[in-house]
mmCIF file of C-alpha atoms in Angstrom:
data_model
loop_
_atom_site.group_PDB
_atom_site.id
_atom_site.type_symbol
_atom_site.label_atom_id
_atom_site.label_comp_id
_atom_site.label_asym_id
_atom_site.label_seq_id
_atom_site.Cartn_x
_atom_site.Cartn_y
_atom_site.Cartn_z
ATOM 1 C CA THR Q 108 5.337 112.854 127.807
ATOM 2 C CA LEU Q 109 4.876 114.374 124.425
ATOM 3 C CA PRO Q 110 1.487 116.271 124.502
ATOM 4 C CA GLY Q 111 2.073 119.992 124.157
ATOM 5 C CA GLN Q 112 1.299 123.081 122.124
ATOM 6 C CA TYR Q 113 2.260 124.521 118.720
ATOM 7 C CA TYR Q 114 3.083 128.201 118.508
ATOM 8 C CA PRO Q 115 3.045 129.689 114.972
ATOM 9 C CA LEU Q 116 5.468 132.653 114.562
ATOM 10 C CA THR Q 117 2.923 134.616 112.534
ATOM 11 C CA GLY Q 118 0.663 136.435 114.988
ATOM 12 C CA MET Q 119 2.567 135.118 118.029
ATOM 13 C CA ASN Q 120 1.607 136.825 121.331
ATOM 14 C CA GLU Q 121 4.531 139.007 122.527
ATOM 15 C CA SER Q 122 4.585 137.475 126.038
ATOM 16 C CA VAL Q 123 4.731 133.974 124.500
ATOM 17 C CA ARG Q 124 7.485 135.084 122.134
ATOM 18 C CA GLN Q 125 9.506 136.584 124.975
ATOM 19 C CA GLN Q 126 9.143 133.403 127.096
ATOM 20 C CA LEU Q 127 10.345 131.212 124.216
ATOM 21 C CA VAL Q 128 13.326 133.591 123.720
ATOM 22 C CA ASP Q 129 14.101 133.515 127.439
ATOM 23 C CA ASP Q 130 13.937 129.669 127.339
ATOM 24 C CA HIS Q 131 16.395 129.706 124.357
ATOM 25 C CA PHE Q 132 13.834 127.804 122.300
ATOM 26 C CA LEU Q 133 12.838 130.329 119.691
ATOM 27 C CA PHE Q 134 14.791 130.664 116.476
ATOM 28 C CA VAL Q 135 15.003 134.070 114.884
ATOM 29 C CA SER Q 136 15.356 135.548 111.446
ATOM 30 C CA GLY Q 137 18.608 137.207 110.366
ATOM 31 C CA ASP Q 138 21.059 134.305 109.949
ATOM 32 C CA ARG Q 139 23.108 135.537 106.961
ATOM 33 C CA ASN Q 140 23.739 131.975 105.725
ATOM 34 C CA LEU Q 141 20.034 131.175 105.606
ATOM 35 C CA THR Q 142 19.243 134.503 104.009
ATOM 36 C CA VAL Q 143 21.766 134.045 101.233
ATOM 37 C CA ALA Q 144 20.462 130.522 100.593
ATOM 38 C CA GLY Q 145 16.894 131.878 100.230
ATOM 39 C CA MET Q 146 15.647 129.893 103.270
ATOM 40 C CA GLU Q 147 14.240 132.927 105.009
ATOM 41 C CA ARG Q 148 11.915 134.112 102.228
ATOM 42 C CA ASP Q 149 8.376 134.770 103.366
ATOM 43 C CA TRP Q 150 9.526 135.045 106.973
ATOM 44 C CA PRO Q 151 7.739 134.352 109.389
ATOM 45 C CA GLU Q 152 4.960 132.716 107.351
ATOM 46 C CA GLY Q 153 4.714 128.937 107.771
ATOM 47 C CA ARG Q 154 7.101 128.729 110.721
ATOM 48 C CA GLY Q 155 6.621 127.886 114.319
ATOM 49 C CA ILE Q 156 7.629 125.783 117.330
ATOM 50 C CA PHE Q 157 5.985 122.963 119.208
ATOM 51 C CA HIS Q 158 7.080 121.920 122.692
ATOM 52 C CA ASN Q 159 5.703 119.521 125.315
ATOM 53 C CA ALA Q 160 4.621 120.719 128.781
ATOM 54 C CA GLU Q 161 8.019 119.707 130.304
ATOM 55 C CA LYS Q 162 9.862 121.581 127.550
ATOM 56 C CA THR Q 163 12.023 118.462 126.932
ATOM 57 C CA PHE Q 164 10.676 117.773 123.440
ATOM 58 C CA LEU Q 165 10.559 120.442 120.734
ATOM 59 C CA ILE Q 166 9.846 120.624 116.973
ATOM 60 C CA TRP Q 167 11.019 123.603 115.003
ATOM 61 C CA VAL Q 168 8.945 123.953 111.871
ATOM 62 C CA ASN Q 169 10.623 125.450 108.738
ATOM 63 C CA GLU Q 170 13.578 127.028 110.523
ATOM 64 C CA GLU Q 171 16.616 125.573 108.634
ATOM 65 C CA ASP Q 172 15.038 122.138 107.955
ATOM 66 C CA GLN Q 173 11.465 121.457 107.292
ATOM 67 C CA LEU Q 174 11.336 119.861 110.705
ATOM 68 C CA ARG Q 175 13.943 119.852 113.430
ATOM 69 C CA ILE Q 176 12.910 117.382 116.181
ATOM 70 C CA ILE Q 177 14.717 117.988 119.474
ATOM 71 C CA SER Q 178 14.832 116.016 122.705
ATOM 72 C CA MET Q 179 16.728 117.486 125.573
ATOM 73 C CA GLN Q 180 17.069 117.733 129.375
ATOM 74 C CA LYS Q 181 19.559 118.650 132.043
ATOM 75 C CA GLY Q 182 21.658 115.913 133.549
ATOM 76 C CA GLY Q 183 23.206 112.775 132.133
ATOM 77 C CA ASP Q 184 20.259 110.545 131.097
ATOM 78 C CA VAL Q 185 21.352 110.225 127.496
ATOM 79 C CA LYS Q 186 19.312 107.023 127.099
ATOM 80 C CA GLY Q 187 16.115 108.762 128.288
ATOM 81 C CA VAL Q 188 16.756 111.675 125.919
ATOM 82 C CA PHE Q 189 17.277 109.274 123.015
ATOM 83 C CA GLU Q 190 14.183 107.178 123.861
ATOM 84 C CA ARG Q 191 12.026 110.362 123.960
ATOM 85 C CA LEU Q 192 13.516 111.456 120.644
ATOM 86 C CA ALA Q 193 12.802 108.038 119.035
ATOM 87 C CA LYS Q 194 9.255 108.093 120.375
ATOM 88 C CA GLY Q 195 8.686 111.651 119.141
ATOM 89 C CA ILE Q 196 10.097 110.900 115.651
ATOM 90 C CA LYS Q 197 7.764 107.876 115.429
ATOM 91 C CA ALA Q 198 4.789 109.912 116.608
ATOM 92 C CA VAL Q 199 5.488 112.722 114.078
ATOM 93 C CA GLY Q 200 6.118 110.219 111.282
ATOM 94 C CA ASP Q 201 2.859 108.322 112.088
ATOM 95 C CA SER Q 202 0.974 111.631 112.082
ATOM 96 C CA VAL Q 203 2.411 112.693 108.722
ATOM 97 C CA LYS Q 204 1.595 109.273 107.261
ATOM 98 C CA LYS Q 205 -1.952 109.465 108.644
ATOM 99 C CA GLU Q 206 -2.547 112.974 107.206
ATOM 100 C CA SER Q 207 -0.734 112.725 103.860
ATOM 101 C CA GLY Q 208 -0.197 109.006 103.154
ATOM 102 C CA LYS Q 209 3.548 109.678 102.892
ATOM 103 C CA ASP Q 210 6.644 108.851 104.883
ATOM 104 C CA PHE Q 211 9.601 110.972 105.653
ATOM 105 C CA CYS Q 212 11.863 111.324 102.552
ATOM 106 C CA LEU Q 213 14.507 108.635 102.966
ATOM 107 C CA ASP Q 214 17.068 107.797 100.292
ATOM 108 C CA GLU Q 215 18.803 104.422 100.574
ATOM 109 C CA LYS Q 216 22.168 105.929 99.692
ATOM 110 C CA TYR Q 217 22.006 109.473 101.262
ATOM 111 C CA GLY Q 218 19.681 108.971 104.183
ATOM 112 C CA TYR Q 219 17.111 111.506 105.197
ATOM 113 C CA ILE Q 220 16.769 114.483 102.865
ATOM 114 C CA HIS Q 221 16.984 117.932 104.489
ATOM 115 C CA SER Q 222 17.170 121.534 103.385
ATOM 116 C CA CYS Q 223 20.547 121.904 105.195
ATOM 117 C CA PRO Q 224 23.301 119.944 103.473
ATOM 118 C CA THR Q 225 25.242 119.543 106.800
ATOM 119 C CA ASN Q 226 22.312 117.505 108.018
ATOM 120 C CA LEU Q 227 22.169 115.104 105.042
ATOM 121 C CA GLY Q 228 22.359 111.456 106.069
ATOM 122 C CA THR Q 229 21.085 110.370 109.488
ATOM 123 C CA GLY Q 230 20.271 113.950 110.230
ATOM 124 C CA MET Q 231 20.985 113.330 113.904
ATOM 125 C CA ARG Q 232 23.180 115.737 115.709
ATOM 126 C CA ALA Q 233 23.590 114.546 119.313
ATOM 127 C CA SER Q 234 25.129 117.289 121.445
ATOM 128 C CA VAL Q 235 25.918 118.164 125.073
ATOM 129 C CA HIS Q 236 26.530 121.493 126.656
ATOM 130 C CA VAL Q 237 29.584 121.182 128.799
ATOM 131 C CA ASP Q 238 31.737 123.654 130.728
ATOM 132 C CA LEU Q 239 35.349 123.426 129.618
ATOM 133 C CA PRO Q 240 37.275 126.295 131.342
ATOM 134 C CA GLY Q 241 40.633 124.568 130.868
ATOM 135 C CA TRP Q 242 40.154 124.321 127.089
ATOM 136 C CA THR Q 243 39.081 127.978 126.879
ATOM 137 C CA ALA Q 244 42.255 128.942 128.736
ATOM 138 C CA TYR Q 245 44.320 126.571 126.509
ATOM 139 C CA GLY Q 246 42.896 128.035 123.332
ATOM 140 C CA VAL Q 247 39.882 127.264 121.164
ATOM 141 C CA ASP Q 248 42.185 126.054 118.340
ATOM 142 C CA LYS Q 249 43.515 123.304 120.718
ATOM 143 C CA LEU Q 250 39.902 122.294 121.552
ATOM 144 C CA GLN Q 251 39.020 122.148 117.871
ATOM 145 C CA ALA Q 252 42.068 120.000 117.117
ATOM 146 C CA ARG Q 253 41.270 117.536 119.931
ATOM 147 C CA CYS Q 254 37.639 117.389 118.856
ATOM 148 C CA GLU Q 255 38.726 116.650 115.189
ATOM 149 C CA GLU Q 256 40.704 113.643 116.545
ATOM 150 C CA LEU Q 257 37.513 112.368 118.187
ATOM 151 C CA HIS Q 258 35.273 113.091 115.148
ATOM 152 C CA LEU Q 259 33.464 115.720 117.218
ATOM 153 C CA GLN Q 260 32.521 119.264 116.496
ATOM 154 C CA PRO Q 261 32.770 122.122 119.107
ATOM 155 C CA ARG Q 262 30.382 125.042 118.772
ATOM 156 C CA GLY Q 263 29.496 127.963 120.825
ATOM 157 C CA THR Q 264 26.225 127.711 122.734
ATOM 158 C CA ARG Q 265 24.666 130.104 120.195
ATOM 159 C CA GLY Q 266 24.898 127.595 117.362
ATOM 160 C CA GLU Q 267 27.177 127.059 114.448
ATOM 161 C CA SER Q 268 27.265 130.705 113.368
ATOM 162 C CA GLY Q 269 26.291 132.331 116.664
ATOM 163 C CA GLY Q 270 29.666 132.568 118.392
ATOM 164 C CA GLN Q 271 31.050 131.517 121.687
ATOM 165 C CA THR Q 272 30.180 132.821 125.135
ATOM 166 C CA GLY Q 273 32.160 131.990 128.273
ATOM 167 C CA HIS Q 274 33.595 128.518 128.707
ATOM 168 C CA THR Q 275 30.502 126.412 127.864
ATOM 169 C CA TYR Q 276 30.642 124.594 124.640
ATOM 170 C CA ASP Q 277 28.172 122.630 122.518
ATOM 171 C CA ILE Q 278 29.997 119.441 121.605
ATOM 172 C CA SER Q 279 28.395 117.183 118.957
ATOM 173 C CA ASN Q 280 29.080 114.419 116.443
ATOM 174 C CA LYS Q 281 30.860 115.798 113.356
ATOM 175 C CA HIS Q 282 29.654 113.190 110.873
ATOM 176 C CA ARG Q 283 26.095 112.465 109.697
ATOM 177 C CA LEU Q 284 26.440 111.259 106.105
ATOM 178 C CA GLY Q 285 27.220 107.550 105.831
ATOM 179 C CA TYR Q 286 26.565 106.766 109.520
ATOM 180 C CA SER Q 287 23.534 105.341 111.316
ATOM 181 C CA GLU Q 288 22.124 106.795 114.450
ATOM 182 C CA VAL Q 289 23.529 103.862 116.412
ATOM 183 C CA GLN Q 290 27.067 104.359 115.007
ATOM 184 C CA LEU Q 291 26.983 107.975 116.187
#
């Protein structure tokens, strides 16, 4: 289900903040790429996170994009994760339309418009966290080469600029621009 709670970063209770950090849900200031791009000005004003009671549906507000809508869960139910994502996107879109009379910004040629240029297009990054001890032993460069062949992108579990820890990788679609969600 989608009902949940929104937590603004400004004035956030410390115990709530720590729980969101412990759950690996909370984004933090200090990413040098975002700082250089001017995307962290006025931090933490106007930023926050929403999650449902089950913590399987999240929305980051004004982190890197204006909205980052996330559906996730442990296990292999990719269809269930996607269905929840689609339901959530529709619910957010309907709410925005009801409040403002406007739809999400969609360009026929470029897709959905985002602050982050790597998310231009469908904007969907579908990823799995998977343990790959053999690839770690073989070498990260070999994993990157294999992922390139498959049009995938390996990342550390700390995100695109957060580095690698252990042998667990975040593997996702490499392309977004020019592809539909179904093609990915």
